[in-house]
Amino acid sequence: MRIVFMGTPEFAVPSLESLVNSKYEVVMAVTQPDKPKGRGYRVCCPPVKQYALSKGIPVFQPEKIGEPCAVRKLAETNPDLFVTCAFGQFLTSDVLSIPKHGTVNVHASLLPKYRGAAPINWAVINGEKKTGITTMLTVLKMDAGDILLQREVAIDDNITAGQLHDKMSLLGAELLIETIQGIEKGTIEQIPQNDSEVTFAPRITSMTGKINWESSARQIHNLVRGTNPWPGAFSFFKGERMRIWRTKIIDETKTPAVKPGTILEISKEGFTVQTGKGLILVSEIQCDNSKRLTTCQYVCGHCVNVGDYFGE
């Protein structure tokens, strides 16, 4: 089977690797154009491009996948199947009509929940106990195609979005091969999505991680986990923006007798902070233009007292 793979970030690399190591022929890797990145705005190529080039796979980086010249180039590969995984562009009807067996997408949620760009982050932020990988047939509407296969993943109370991302990327690679094998054998039953159960996972922005201390300890803890490693949960402390990387729920019921965000106790483990409902332990932080520190390290060089508070 001749396959064109479309993907861009690190999440997609294991899926491409699984195809390369299978009996299938990857005739082209399609990915987003190279973009400036980092403080020096150095132009960097996407992880999928890096891996594809290392394996001698031709790479195509169209600005817009639906442009006529891009459609012609894709058609010239004479593909049996398109596979997409975190590609980052919508496929037009002209593109979807090219492969003989359609287009399979690897999506990081249990569809129809969490359609969109950031399903892993929002599953953690919203305190879900499970998520999973879905392979589906791609249609013109975002993440709305028939479900092919699904596998569940439990979400631990302390796992970060980054850790869950790595775990799910490997599962996605496994499920992709199983899906293609099922397509070949004709053993997969297509299951239409239930539109009444649809939820969305919009793109994460740099402001997604801003902490509202009126929220509960559970909500804040989930936000810290769900925005790690990017963009990071943050608040302000004594006029300085501070990212909060690690927390622990101490209590989920204590109602505030002081302003939410107030430090109630300072210990070797961290700062015990009052929230809108319950207490949370802040144990790892990072000020702008500084490295990550445990709170114990931070207090060695800064004046922190009980009664100080997080917030503007």
Tab-separated table of C-alpha atoms in Angstrom:
chain	number	residue	atom	x	y	z
A	1	MET	CA	0.000	0.000	0.000
A	2	ARG	CA	1.364	3.412	-1.043
A	3	ILE	CA	0.900	5.976	1.725
A	4	VAL	CA	1.346	9.735	1.895
A	5	PHE	CA	1.867	10.818	5.507
A	6	MET	CA	0.837	14.302	6.648
A	7	GLY	CA	1.996	15.539	10.031
A	8	THR	CA	4.081	18.245	11.648
A	9	PRO	CA	5.005	18.135	15.373
A	10	GLU	CA	6.796	15.611	17.556
A	11	PHE	CA	3.488	13.896	18.338
A	12	ALA	CA	3.271	12.697	14.719
A	13	VAL	CA	6.773	11.219	14.470
A	14	PRO	CA	6.027	7.822	16.105
A	15	SER	CA	3.119	7.323	13.682
A	16	LEU	CA	5.371	8.021	10.713
A	17	GLU	CA	8.049	5.784	12.196
A	18	SER	CA	5.552	2.946	12.606
A	19	LEU	CA	4.710	3.187	8.895
A	20	VAL	CA	8.380	3.254	7.906
A	21	ASN	CA	8.995	0.097	9.966
A	22	SER	CA	5.968	-1.688	8.500
A	23	LYS	CA	5.362	-3.392	5.167
A	24	TYR	CA	3.757	-0.220	3.804
A	25	GLU	CA	5.488	2.197	1.440
A	26	VAL	CA	5.662	5.821	2.559
A	27	VAL	CA	5.996	7.673	-0.739
A	28	MET	CA	5.947	11.203	0.667
A	29	ALA	CA	5.834	13.131	3.951
A	30	VAL	CA	3.818	16.353	3.872
A	31	THR	CA	4.408	18.869	6.643
A	32	GLN	CA	4.107	22.555	7.463
A	33	PRO	CA	6.698	25.012	6.100
A	34	ASP	CA	9.819	25.741	8.145
A	35	LYS	CA	9.261	28.571	10.625
A	36	PRO	CA	11.377	30.870	12.834
A	37	LYS	CA	11.579	29.636	16.399
A	38	GLY	CA	13.099	30.642	19.732
A	39	ARG	CA	14.640	33.869	20.923
A	40	GLY	CA	16.906	34.172	17.906
A	41	TYR	CA	14.070	33.388	15.469
A	42	ARG	CA	16.242	30.776	13.821
A	43	VAL	CA	14.389	28.958	11.051
A	44	CYS	CA	13.668	25.403	12.143
A	45	CYS	CA	12.147	22.520	10.248
A	46	PRO	CA	9.278	20.471	11.745
A	47	PRO	CA	10.090	17.206	13.548
A	48	VAL	CA	8.261	15.186	10.872
A	49	LYS	CA	10.497	16.706	8.191
A	50	GLN	CA	13.612	15.931	10.199
A	51	TYR	CA	12.620	12.294	10.613
A	52	ALA	CA	11.489	11.874	7.001
A	53	LEU	CA	14.737	13.254	5.608
A	54	SER	CA	16.722	10.947	7.875
A	55	LYS	CA	14.905	8.012	6.240
A	56	GLY	CA	15.219	9.285	2.681
A	57	ILE	CA	11.503	10.045	2.321
A	58	PRO	CA	10.608	12.904	-0.066
A	59	VAL	CA	9.229	15.921	1.842
A	60	PHE	CA	6.588	18.365	0.614
A	61	GLN	CA	5.852	21.600	2.523
A	62	PRO	CA	2.972	23.484	0.897
A	63	GLU	CA	1.802	26.801	2.313
A	64	LYS	CA	-1.747	25.700	1.498
A	65	ILE	CA	-2.493	22.040	0.860
A	66	GLY	CA	-5.533	22.856	-1.268
A	67	GLU	CA	-3.772	24.977	-3.891
A	68	PRO	CA	-3.952	23.439	-7.398
A	69	CYS	CA	-0.182	22.916	-7.632
A	70	ALA	CA	-0.200	21.084	-4.281
A	71	VAL	CA	-3.133	18.908	-5.318
A	72	ARG	CA	-1.349	17.942	-8.531
A	73	LYS	CA	1.832	17.048	-6.666
A	74	LEU	CA	-0.086	14.836	-4.247
A	75	ALA	CA	-1.954	13.114	-7.068
A	76	GLU	CA	1.332	12.349	-8.830
A	77	THR	CA	2.322	10.045	-5.954
A	78	ASN	CA	-0.549	7.695	-6.932
A	79	PRO	CA	-1.383	7.006	-3.270
A	80	ASP	CA	-3.603	4.268	-1.902
A	81	LEU	CA	-4.055	6.064	1.416
A	82	PHE	CA	-3.411	9.396	3.094
A	83	VAL	CA	-2.586	9.373	6.802
A	84	THR	CA	-2.810	12.575	8.816
A	85	CYS	CA	-1.599	13.156	12.355
A	86	ALA	CA	-1.454	16.675	13.823
A	87	PHE	CA	-0.822	18.082	10.351
A	88	GLY	CA	-2.169	21.568	11.012
A	89	GLN	CA	-4.024	22.276	7.764
A	90	PHE	CA	-7.555	21.435	6.636
A	91	LEU	CA	-7.764	19.092	3.665
A	92	THR	CA	-9.951	20.258	0.784
A	93	SER	CA	-12.349	18.069	-1.176
A	94	ASP	CA	-9.839	17.984	-4.048
A	95	VAL	CA	-7.207	16.549	-1.705
A	96	LEU	CA	-9.536	14.070	-0.030
A	97	SER	CA	-10.620	12.672	-3.403
A	98	ILE	CA	-7.086	11.584	-4.364
A	99	PRO	CA	-6.305	8.371	-2.408
A	100	LYS	CA	-8.061	5.135	-3.326
A	101	HIS	CA	-8.851	4.188	0.285
A	102	GLY	CA	-9.483	7.669	1.656
A	103	THR	CA	-7.699	9.493	4.478
A	104	VAL	CA	-7.147	8.162	7.996
A	105	ASN	CA	-6.549	10.632	10.812
A	106	VAL	CA	-4.899	9.849	14.159
A	107	HIS	CA	-6.557	12.072	16.787
A	108	ALA	CA	-5.597	12.394	20.453
A	109	SER	CA	-8.999	12.077	22.100
A	110	LEU	CA	-11.952	9.750	22.401
A	111	LEU	CA	-14.050	11.384	19.712
A	112	PRO	CA	-16.562	12.971	19.606
A	113	LYS	CA	-15.093	14.563	22.744
A	114	TYR	CA	-12.352	17.157	22.273
A	115	ARG	CA	-12.399	17.883	18.586
A	116	GLY	CA	-9.776	20.470	17.710
A	117	ALA	CA	-6.174	21.509	18.121
A	118	ALA	CA	-5.366	20.771	21.786
A	119	PRO	CA	-7.262	17.685	22.988
A	120	ILE	CA	-4.539	16.479	25.350
A	121	ASN	CA	-4.202	19.799	27.155
A	122	TRP	CA	-7.931	20.305	27.641
A	123	ALA	CA	-8.515	16.757	28.834
A	124	VAL	CA	-6.028	17.408	31.656
A	125	ILE	CA	-7.197	20.974	32.352
A	126	ASN	CA	-10.801	19.783	32.612
A	127	GLY	CA	-9.888	17.009	35.031
A	128	GLU	CA	-10.837	14.062	32.834
A	129	LYS	CA	-10.062	10.636	34.247
A	130	LYS	CA	-9.503	9.087	30.844
A	131	THR	CA	-8.817	10.042	27.258
A	132	GLY	CA	-7.513	8.067	24.313
A	133	ILE	CA	-6.612	7.772	20.659
A	134	THR	CA	-9.125	7.667	17.838
A	135	THR	CA	-8.456	6.741	14.231
A	136	MET	CA	-11.115	8.156	11.957
A	137	LEU	CA	-11.917	8.824	8.332
A	138	THR	CA	-11.210	12.433	7.451
A	139	VAL	CA	-14.075	14.521	6.067
A	140	LEU	CA	-14.401	18.231	5.322
A	141	LYS	CA	-15.758	19.048	8.789
A	142	MET	CA	-13.119	19.184	11.542
A	143	ASP	CA	-12.619	15.834	13.307
A	144	ALA	CA	-16.160	14.756	12.360
A	145	GLY	CA	-15.527	11.630	10.287
A	146	ASP	CA	-16.565	8.090	11.140
A	147	ILE	CA	-14.620	6.428	13.950
A	148	LEU	CA	-12.507	3.439	12.921
A	149	LEU	CA	-10.743	2.330	16.128
A	150	GLN	CA	-10.280	3.730	19.638
A	151	ARG	CA	-8.024	2.976	22.613
A	152	GLU	CA	-8.441	4.446	26.093
A	153	VAL	CA	-5.708	5.961	28.264
A	154	ALA	CA	-6.144	6.623	31.990
A	155	ILE	CA	-5.202	10.109	33.194
A	156	ASP	CA	-3.330	10.019	36.490
A	157	ASP	CA	-3.991	12.856	38.948
A	158	ASN	CA	-0.410	14.080	38.644
A	159	ILE	CA	0.474	13.447	35.002
A	160	THR	CA	1.293	16.526	32.938
A	161	ALA	CA	0.077	17.253	29.435
A	162	GLY	CA	3.632	16.706	28.208
A	163	GLN	CA	3.886	13.277	29.804
A	164	LEU	CA	0.458	12.296	28.489
A	165	HIS	CA	1.430	13.594	25.027
A	166	ASP	CA	4.425	11.240	24.888
A	167	LYS	CA	2.388	8.267	26.064
A	168	MET	CA	-0.410	8.900	23.576
A	169	SER	CA	1.898	9.484	20.620
A	170	LEU	CA	3.203	5.924	20.989
A	171	LEU	CA	-0.297	4.525	21.353
A	172	GLY	CA	-1.377	6.442	18.258
A	173	ALA	CA	1.410	4.802	16.262
A	174	GLU	CA	0.270	1.342	17.347
A	175	LEU	CA	-3.372	2.025	16.610
A	176	LEU	CA	-2.561	3.447	13.180
A	177	ILE	CA	-0.980	0.190	12.002
A	178	GLU	CA	-3.861	-1.820	13.434
A	179	THR	CA	-6.290	0.468	11.600
A	180	ILE	CA	-4.579	0.125	8.218
A	181	GLN	CA	-4.415	-3.644	8.616
A	182	GLY	CA	-8.148	-3.634	9.348
A	183	ILE	CA	-8.833	-1.529	6.260
A	184	GLU	CA	-6.895	-4.016	4.141
A	185	LYS	CA	-8.789	-6.973	5.561
A	186	GLY	CA	-12.160	-5.234	5.521
A	187	THR	CA	-12.707	-5.985	9.218
A	188	ILE	CA	-13.241	-2.452	10.556
A	189	GLU	CA	-16.758	-1.219	11.176
A	190	GLN	CA	-17.129	2.528	10.632
A	191	ILE	CA	-18.992	4.169	13.522
A	192	PRO	CA	-20.623	7.596	12.943
A	193	GLN	CA	-19.954	10.132	15.672
A	194	ASN	CA	-22.797	11.194	17.965
A	195	ASP	CA	-23.107	14.936	17.393
A	196	SER	CA	-24.928	15.410	20.713
A	197	GLU	CA	-21.734	14.380	22.562
A	198	VAL	CA	-19.334	16.712	20.743
A	199	THR	CA	-16.993	18.912	22.779
A	200	PHE	CA	-14.139	21.077	21.541
A	201	ALA	CA	-10.472	21.620	22.365
A	202	PRO	CA	-9.461	25.040	21.020
A	203	ARG	CA	-5.867	26.038	20.459
A	204	ILE	CA	-3.855	26.772	23.607
A	205	THR	CA	-2.515	30.344	23.855
A	206	SER	CA	0.059	32.019	26.073
A	207	MET	CA	-2.786	33.281	28.282
A	208	THR	CA	-4.460	29.902	28.799
A	209	GLY	CA	-2.261	29.242	31.816
A	210	LYS	CA	-3.175	32.379	33.783
A	211	ILE	CA	-4.269	31.243	37.243
A	212	ASN	CA	-7.465	32.512	38.824
A	213	TRP	CA	-6.960	31.915	42.523
A	214	GLU	CA	-10.728	32.115	43.077
A	215	SER	CA	-10.851	28.710	41.360
A	216	SER	CA	-10.685	25.537	43.420
A	217	ALA	CA	-7.467	23.775	44.365
A	218	ARG	CA	-8.431	20.964	41.989
A	219	GLN	CA	-9.006	23.335	39.055
A	220	ILE	CA	-5.695	25.120	39.625
A	221	HIS	CA	-3.789	21.851	39.961
A	222	ASN	CA	-5.313	20.637	36.692
A	223	LEU	CA	-4.419	23.903	34.950
A	224	VAL	CA	-0.806	23.598	36.098
A	225	ARG	CA	-0.624	20.053	34.725
A	226	GLY	CA	-2.525	20.796	31.547
A	227	THR	CA	-0.304	23.697	30.491
A	228	ASN	CA	2.973	21.911	31.237
A	229	PRO	CA	5.287	22.131	29.284
A	230	TRP	CA	3.682	24.959	27.271
A	231	PRO	CA	2.713	27.691	27.920
A	232	GLY	CA	2.958	26.995	31.637
A	233	ALA	CA	0.556	28.128	34.340
A	234	PHE	CA	1.437	31.542	35.734
A	235	SER	CA	0.518	34.188	38.236
A	236	PHE	CA	2.142	37.331	39.620
A	237	PHE	CA	4.075	37.535	42.849
A	238	LYS	CA	5.197	40.896	44.201
A	239	GLY	CA	4.795	42.427	40.756
A	240	GLU	CA	6.804	39.764	38.962
A	241	ARG	CA	5.320	37.149	36.669
A	242	MET	CA	5.943	33.677	38.018
A	243	ARG	CA	5.302	30.357	36.310
A	244	ILE	CA	4.114	27.560	38.548
A	245	TRP	CA	5.286	24.156	37.380
A	246	ARG	CA	4.420	21.777	40.191
A	247	THR	CA	1.572	21.673	42.679
A	248	LYS	CA	-0.146	19.262	45.012
A	249	ILE	CA	-3.654	19.382	46.404
A	250	ILE	CA	-3.569	19.640	50.215
A	251	ASP	CA	-7.267	20.141	50.891
A	252	GLU	CA	-10.331	20.395	48.647
A	253	THR	CA	-12.904	21.803	51.075
A	254	LYS	CA	-11.378	24.640	53.120
A	255	THR	CA	-13.214	27.884	52.402
A	256	PRO	CA	-11.112	31.044	52.393
A	257	ALA	CA	-10.795	33.196	55.489
A	258	VAL	CA	-8.191	35.263	53.613
A	259	LYS	CA	-7.830	36.441	50.027
A	260	PRO	CA	-7.451	33.491	47.611
A	261	GLY	CA	-3.818	33.308	46.523
A	262	THR	CA	-2.523	34.046	50.027
A	263	ILE	CA	0.401	32.002	51.356
A	264	LEU	CA	-0.663	30.338	54.605
A	265	GLU	CA	2.467	28.324	55.350
A	266	ILE	CA	6.073	28.076	54.128
A	267	SER	CA	7.856	24.735	54.499
A	268	LYS	CA	10.569	22.644	52.858
A	269	GLU	CA	7.861	21.133	50.641
A	270	GLY	CA	6.614	24.466	49.337
A	271	PHE	CA	4.079	27.261	49.821
A	272	THR	CA	0.649	26.276	51.090
A	273	VAL	CA	-1.733	28.620	49.309
A	274	GLN	CA	-5.416	29.334	49.890
A	275	THR	CA	-7.611	28.968	46.817
A	276	GLY	CA	-11.265	29.720	46.241
A	277	LYS	CA	-11.971	26.235	47.577
A	278	GLY	CA	-9.269	24.200	49.275
A	279	LEU	CA	-5.516	24.478	49.757
A	280	ILE	CA	-2.765	23.838	47.232
A	281	LEU	CA	0.970	23.298	47.688
A	282	VAL	CA	3.175	25.186	45.224
A	283	SER	CA	6.541	23.427	45.054
A	284	GLU	CA	8.269	24.430	41.798
A	285	ILE	CA	8.317	27.899	40.235
A	286	GLN	CA	10.118	29.983	37.631
A	287	CYS	CA	10.397	33.746	37.342
A	288	ASP	CA	10.749	35.325	33.915
A	289	ASN	CA	14.317	35.094	32.560
A	290	SER	CA	15.295	32.677	35.337
A	291	LYS	CA	15.606	28.926	35.697
A	292	ARG	CA	13.159	26.659	37.433
A	293	LEU	CA	13.536	26.501	41.196
A	294	THR	CA	11.972	24.618	44.043
A	295	THR	CA	10.239	26.996	46.400
A	296	CYS	CA	12.865	26.069	49.003
A	297	GLN	CA	15.579	27.306	46.630
A	298	TYR	CA	13.594	30.434	45.844
A	299	VAL	CA	13.205	31.553	49.472
A	300	CYS	CA	16.961	31.334	49.974
A	301	GLY	CA	17.391	34.403	47.782
A	302	HIS	CA	14.047	36.163	48.180
A	303	CYS	CA	11.964	37.510	51.015
A	304	VAL	CA	8.770	35.496	51.280
A	305	ASN	CA	6.429	35.661	54.267
A	306	VAL	CA	3.180	34.088	55.381
A	307	GLY	CA	0.472	36.495	54.253
A	308	ASP	CA	2.128	37.331	50.929
A	309	TYR	CA	-0.115	36.490	48.042
A	310	PHE	CA	-0.152	35.520	44.386
A	311	GLY	CA	-2.092	37.745	42.014
A	312	GLU	CA	-2.059	41.176	40.471
